[in-house]
Amino acid sequence: LTSGNIASGKTTFLEYFSKTSNIEVLTEPVSKWRDVQGHNPLSLMYQDPERWGMTLQTYVQLTMLDRHLTPMVSSASVRMMERSIFSAKYIFVENLSRSGKMPAVDYAILSEWFDWITTNISIPVDLIVYLQTSPQTCHDRLKQRCREEEKVIPLKYLDSIHQLHEDWLIKQTSFPLPAPVLVIPADHDRQEMQNQYEENRDKIIAACFT
């Protein structure tokens, strides 16, 4: 799994590894979150998280579980995923709750549903690659890529998402880890990040076979 803040470089990371023939890459199903029978719950959540946070995160949990359970293509021996059902719950649901934008009953229902899934369904993970990026860098990148839903995301929101990642993956004080963590500093430009991926490539792939 790759994890990190919004605009931390996850897509670039996965693009690099997708060029290897035996690696299957699964990106976040963002297109589904943008279009549910003509509705855009992702955009609605950013505009009014108190009203739409539960709606979006219920669907995120479903679609991420579907990603985890999709059989790997026969030609691949390694699968890499952008985020996971774990980061959806431990980062984004948690942020909505802590910021007071998700009612306690919504949080309780999502948590109970998540606990049932992870208790009753096997979701094996070999490694979490954490692209550790400063909130300011992420904010600058958001401005450059100009995605419609992201225009309303303030730096404060990225600060909160960053801290939740740090608590979970670095300090390891908030939630259990489903796998070991490899940290890659990701504040660099595209070329330097390519070098970082090259340096860590064998280590990342080897972790999938241990």
Short mmCIF file of C-alpha atoms in Angstrom, two decimals:
data_model
loop_
_atom_site.label_atom_id
_atom_site.label_comp_id
_atom_site.label_asym_id
_atom_site.label_seq_id
_atom_site.Cartn_x
_atom_site.Cartn_y
_atom_site.Cartn_z
CA LEU A 1 0.00 0.00 0.00
CA THR A 2 1.06 3.57 -0.54
CA SER A 3 -0.21 6.17 1.90
CA GLY A 4 0.22 9.90 2.32
CA ASN A 5 -1.46 13.26 2.34
CA ILE A 6 -3.46 14.69 -0.54
CA ALA A 7 -0.95 15.59 -3.30
CA SER A 8 1.90 13.76 -1.58
CA GLY A 9 2.93 12.08 -4.83
CA LYS A 10 1.08 8.75 -4.66
CA THR A 11 0.09 8.81 -8.34
CA THR A 12 3.68 9.48 -9.44
CA PHE A 13 4.89 6.66 -7.19
CA LEU A 14 2.43 4.19 -8.69
CA GLU A 15 3.17 5.34 -12.24
CA TYR A 16 6.83 4.52 -11.67
CA PHE A 17 6.11 0.97 -10.51
CA SER A 18 3.38 0.33 -13.09
CA LYS A 19 6.12 0.12 -15.74
CA THR A 20 7.28 -3.18 -14.21
CA SER A 21 5.50 -6.06 -15.97
CA ASN A 22 4.77 -8.21 -12.91
CA ILE A 23 3.35 -5.36 -10.78
CA GLU A 24 -0.35 -4.58 -10.78
CA VAL A 25 -1.28 -1.05 -9.71
CA LEU A 26 -4.68 -0.13 -8.29
CA THR A 27 -5.39 3.57 -7.90
CA GLU A 28 -8.06 5.05 -5.65
CA PRO A 29 -11.49 4.70 -7.30
CA VAL A 30 -11.91 8.49 -7.37
CA SER A 31 -14.05 8.35 -10.53
CA LYS A 32 -16.64 6.37 -8.56
CA TRP A 33 -16.59 8.91 -5.72
CA ARG A 34 -17.23 11.68 -8.26
CA ASP A 35 -20.19 10.02 -9.96
CA VAL A 36 -22.84 8.00 -8.14
CA GLN A 37 -25.79 8.02 -10.53
CA GLY A 38 -24.98 11.60 -11.49
CA HIS A 39 -24.12 12.84 -8.00
CA ASN A 40 -20.62 13.86 -6.85
CA PRO A 41 -20.31 12.87 -3.16
CA LEU A 42 -16.61 13.80 -3.11
CA SER A 43 -17.35 17.40 -4.06
CA LEU A 44 -20.36 17.50 -1.74
CA MET A 45 -18.24 16.32 1.19
CA TYR A 46 -15.62 19.05 0.69
CA GLN A 47 -18.38 21.68 0.44
CA ASP A 48 -20.40 20.48 3.45
CA PRO A 49 -18.59 17.77 5.46
CA GLU A 50 -21.15 17.79 8.29
CA ARG A 51 -23.90 16.75 5.86
CA TRP A 52 -21.99 14.55 3.42
CA GLY A 53 -19.04 13.11 5.37
CA MET A 54 -20.91 9.94 6.39
CA THR A 55 -22.29 9.47 2.88
CA LEU A 56 -18.90 9.71 1.21
CA GLN A 57 -16.99 7.64 3.76
CA THR A 58 -19.56 4.83 3.66
CA TYR A 59 -19.03 4.63 -0.09
CA VAL A 60 -15.24 4.97 0.24
CA GLN A 61 -15.21 2.06 2.69
CA LEU A 62 -17.23 -0.07 0.26
CA THR A 63 -15.16 0.77 -2.81
CA MET A 64 -11.83 0.36 -1.02
CA LEU A 65 -12.92 -3.05 0.28
CA ASP A 66 -13.82 -3.98 -3.29
CA ARG A 67 -10.30 -2.93 -4.36
CA HIS A 68 -8.73 -5.14 -1.68
CA LEU A 69 -10.84 -8.16 -2.65
CA THR A 70 -10.48 -7.87 -6.44
CA PRO A 71 -8.45 -10.89 -7.64
CA MET A 72 -4.97 -10.01 -8.87
CA VAL A 73 -4.43 -10.32 -12.62
CA SER A 74 -2.74 -13.57 -13.59
CA SER A 75 0.36 -11.88 -15.02
CA ALA A 76 1.16 -10.06 -11.76
CA SER A 77 3.00 -11.31 -8.68
CA VAL A 78 2.87 -7.97 -6.82
CA ARG A 79 -0.03 -5.61 -6.26
CA MET A 80 0.35 -1.97 -5.22
CA MET A 81 -2.63 0.04 -4.02
CA GLU A 82 -3.18 3.75 -3.58
CA ARG A 83 -4.31 4.13 0.03
CA SER A 84 -6.52 1.46 1.63
CA ILE A 85 -9.55 0.73 3.75
CA PHE A 86 -7.25 1.34 6.73
CA SER A 87 -6.23 4.86 5.76
CA ALA A 88 -9.83 5.68 4.87
CA LYS A 89 -10.86 4.90 8.45
CA TYR A 90 -7.76 5.87 10.44
CA ILE A 91 -7.13 9.14 8.60
CA PHE A 92 -10.17 10.57 6.87
CA VAL A 93 -13.02 9.29 9.03
CA GLU A 94 -10.95 10.10 12.11
CA ASN A 95 -10.32 13.63 10.86
CA LEU A 96 -14.02 14.25 10.33
CA SER A 97 -14.72 13.04 13.86
CA ARG A 98 -11.93 14.95 15.60
CA SER A 99 -12.77 18.18 13.80
CA GLY A 100 -16.38 17.97 14.96
CA LYS A 101 -17.70 17.56 11.43
CA MET A 102 -19.04 14.03 11.88
CA PRO A 103 -21.74 13.33 14.48
CA ALA A 104 -20.81 10.76 17.13
CA VAL A 105 -23.49 8.35 15.91
CA ASP A 106 -22.11 8.43 12.33
CA TYR A 107 -18.59 7.79 13.62
CA ALA A 108 -19.81 4.91 15.80
CA ILE A 109 -21.64 3.25 12.90
CA LEU A 110 -18.69 3.59 10.51
CA SER A 111 -16.32 2.28 13.19
CA GLU A 112 -18.50 -0.73 13.95
CA TRP A 113 -18.83 -1.52 10.25
CA PHE A 114 -15.05 -1.17 9.77
CA ASP A 115 -14.35 -3.41 12.78
CA TRP A 116 -16.69 -6.08 11.42
CA ILE A 117 -15.01 -6.00 8.02
CA THR A 118 -11.46 -6.25 9.36
CA THR A 119 -12.43 -8.98 11.84
CA ASN A 120 -14.35 -11.18 9.41
CA ILE A 121 -12.61 -10.57 6.09
CA SER A 122 -8.93 -11.24 5.44
CA ILE A 123 -7.21 -8.11 4.08
CA PRO A 124 -3.51 -9.02 3.91
CA VAL A 125 -0.97 -6.21 3.59
CA ASP A 126 2.78 -6.74 3.19
CA LEU A 127 4.10 -3.17 3.37
CA ILE A 128 2.93 0.42 3.75
CA VAL A 129 5.01 2.96 1.83
CA TYR A 130 4.48 6.33 3.50
CA LEU A 131 5.22 9.29 1.24
CA GLN A 132 6.05 11.80 3.97
CA THR A 133 5.31 15.27 2.64
CA SER A 134 4.94 18.62 4.41
CA PRO A 135 1.44 20.13 4.36
CA GLN A 136 2.79 23.26 2.64
CA THR A 137 4.27 21.22 -0.21
CA CYS A 138 0.95 19.41 -0.64
CA HIS A 139 -0.90 22.73 -0.65
CA ASP A 140 1.41 24.12 -3.33
CA ARG A 141 0.90 21.01 -5.48
CA LEU A 142 -2.88 21.24 -5.10
CA LYS A 143 -2.80 24.75 -6.54
CA GLN A 144 -0.77 23.50 -9.51
CA ARG A 145 -2.97 20.55 -10.45
CA CYS A 146 -6.28 22.48 -10.17
CA ARG A 147 -8.73 19.63 -9.55
CA GLU A 148 -12.22 21.05 -9.15
CA GLU A 149 -13.08 19.33 -5.84
CA GLU A 150 -9.76 20.35 -4.29
CA LYS A 151 -10.11 24.10 -4.80
CA VAL A 152 -11.79 24.45 -1.40
CA ILE A 153 -9.15 22.50 0.58
CA PRO A 154 -7.33 24.83 3.03
CA LEU A 155 -3.82 24.36 4.41
CA LYS A 156 -5.33 23.70 7.85
CA TYR A 157 -7.08 20.60 6.50
CA LEU A 158 -3.79 19.28 5.09
CA ASP A 159 -2.13 19.95 8.46
CA SER A 160 -4.72 17.75 10.16
CA ILE A 161 -4.36 14.93 7.62
CA HIS A 162 -0.57 15.12 7.96
CA GLN A 163 -0.69 14.84 11.75
CA LEU A 164 -2.99 11.83 11.60
CA HIS A 165 -0.55 10.11 9.22
CA GLU A 166 2.34 10.91 11.54
CA ASP A 167 0.51 9.57 14.60
CA TRP A 168 -0.44 6.35 12.82
CA LEU A 169 2.64 5.56 10.72
CA ILE A 170 5.56 7.30 12.49
CA LYS A 171 4.71 7.62 16.18
CA GLN A 172 2.44 4.56 15.96
CA THR A 173 0.31 5.86 18.82
CA SER A 174 -3.19 6.00 17.31
CA PHE A 175 -4.22 2.81 15.51
CA PRO A 176 -2.75 -0.65 14.82
CA LEU A 177 -0.51 -1.09 11.79
CA PRO A 178 -1.54 -3.83 9.35
CA ALA A 179 2.05 -4.08 8.03
CA PRO A 180 5.57 -2.66 8.42
CA VAL A 181 6.12 0.92 7.25
CA LEU A 182 8.74 2.23 4.81
CA VAL A 183 9.07 6.02 4.89
CA ILE A 184 10.10 7.91 1.75
CA PRO A 185 10.62 11.69 2.13
CA ALA A 186 8.50 13.19 -0.65
CA ASP A 187 8.97 16.96 -0.60
CA HIS A 188 11.30 16.76 -3.62
CA ASP A 189 10.72 17.50 -7.29
CA ARG A 190 9.67 14.79 -9.73
CA GLN A 191 13.19 13.81 -10.80
CA GLU A 192 14.48 13.44 -7.26
CA MET A 193 11.42 11.39 -6.36
CA GLN A 194 12.18 9.08 -9.30
CA ASN A 195 15.65 8.62 -7.80
CA GLN A 196 14.10 7.83 -4.42
CA TYR A 197 11.83 5.20 -5.97
CA GLU A 198 14.78 3.63 -7.77
CA GLU A 199 16.78 3.47 -4.53
CA ASN A 200 13.93 1.79 -2.67
CA ARG A 201 12.59 -0.37 -5.51
CA ASP A 202 14.17 -3.69 -4.56
CA LYS A 203 13.34 -3.22 -0.88
CA ILE A 204 9.69 -2.54 -1.68
CA ILE A 205 9.29 -5.50 -4.02
CA ALA A 206 11.15 -7.87 -1.68
CA ALA A 207 8.74 -7.00 1.15
CA CYS A 208 5.92 -8.52 -0.88
CA PHE A 209 7.58 -11.94 -0.78
CA THR A 210 8.61 -12.15 2.88
#
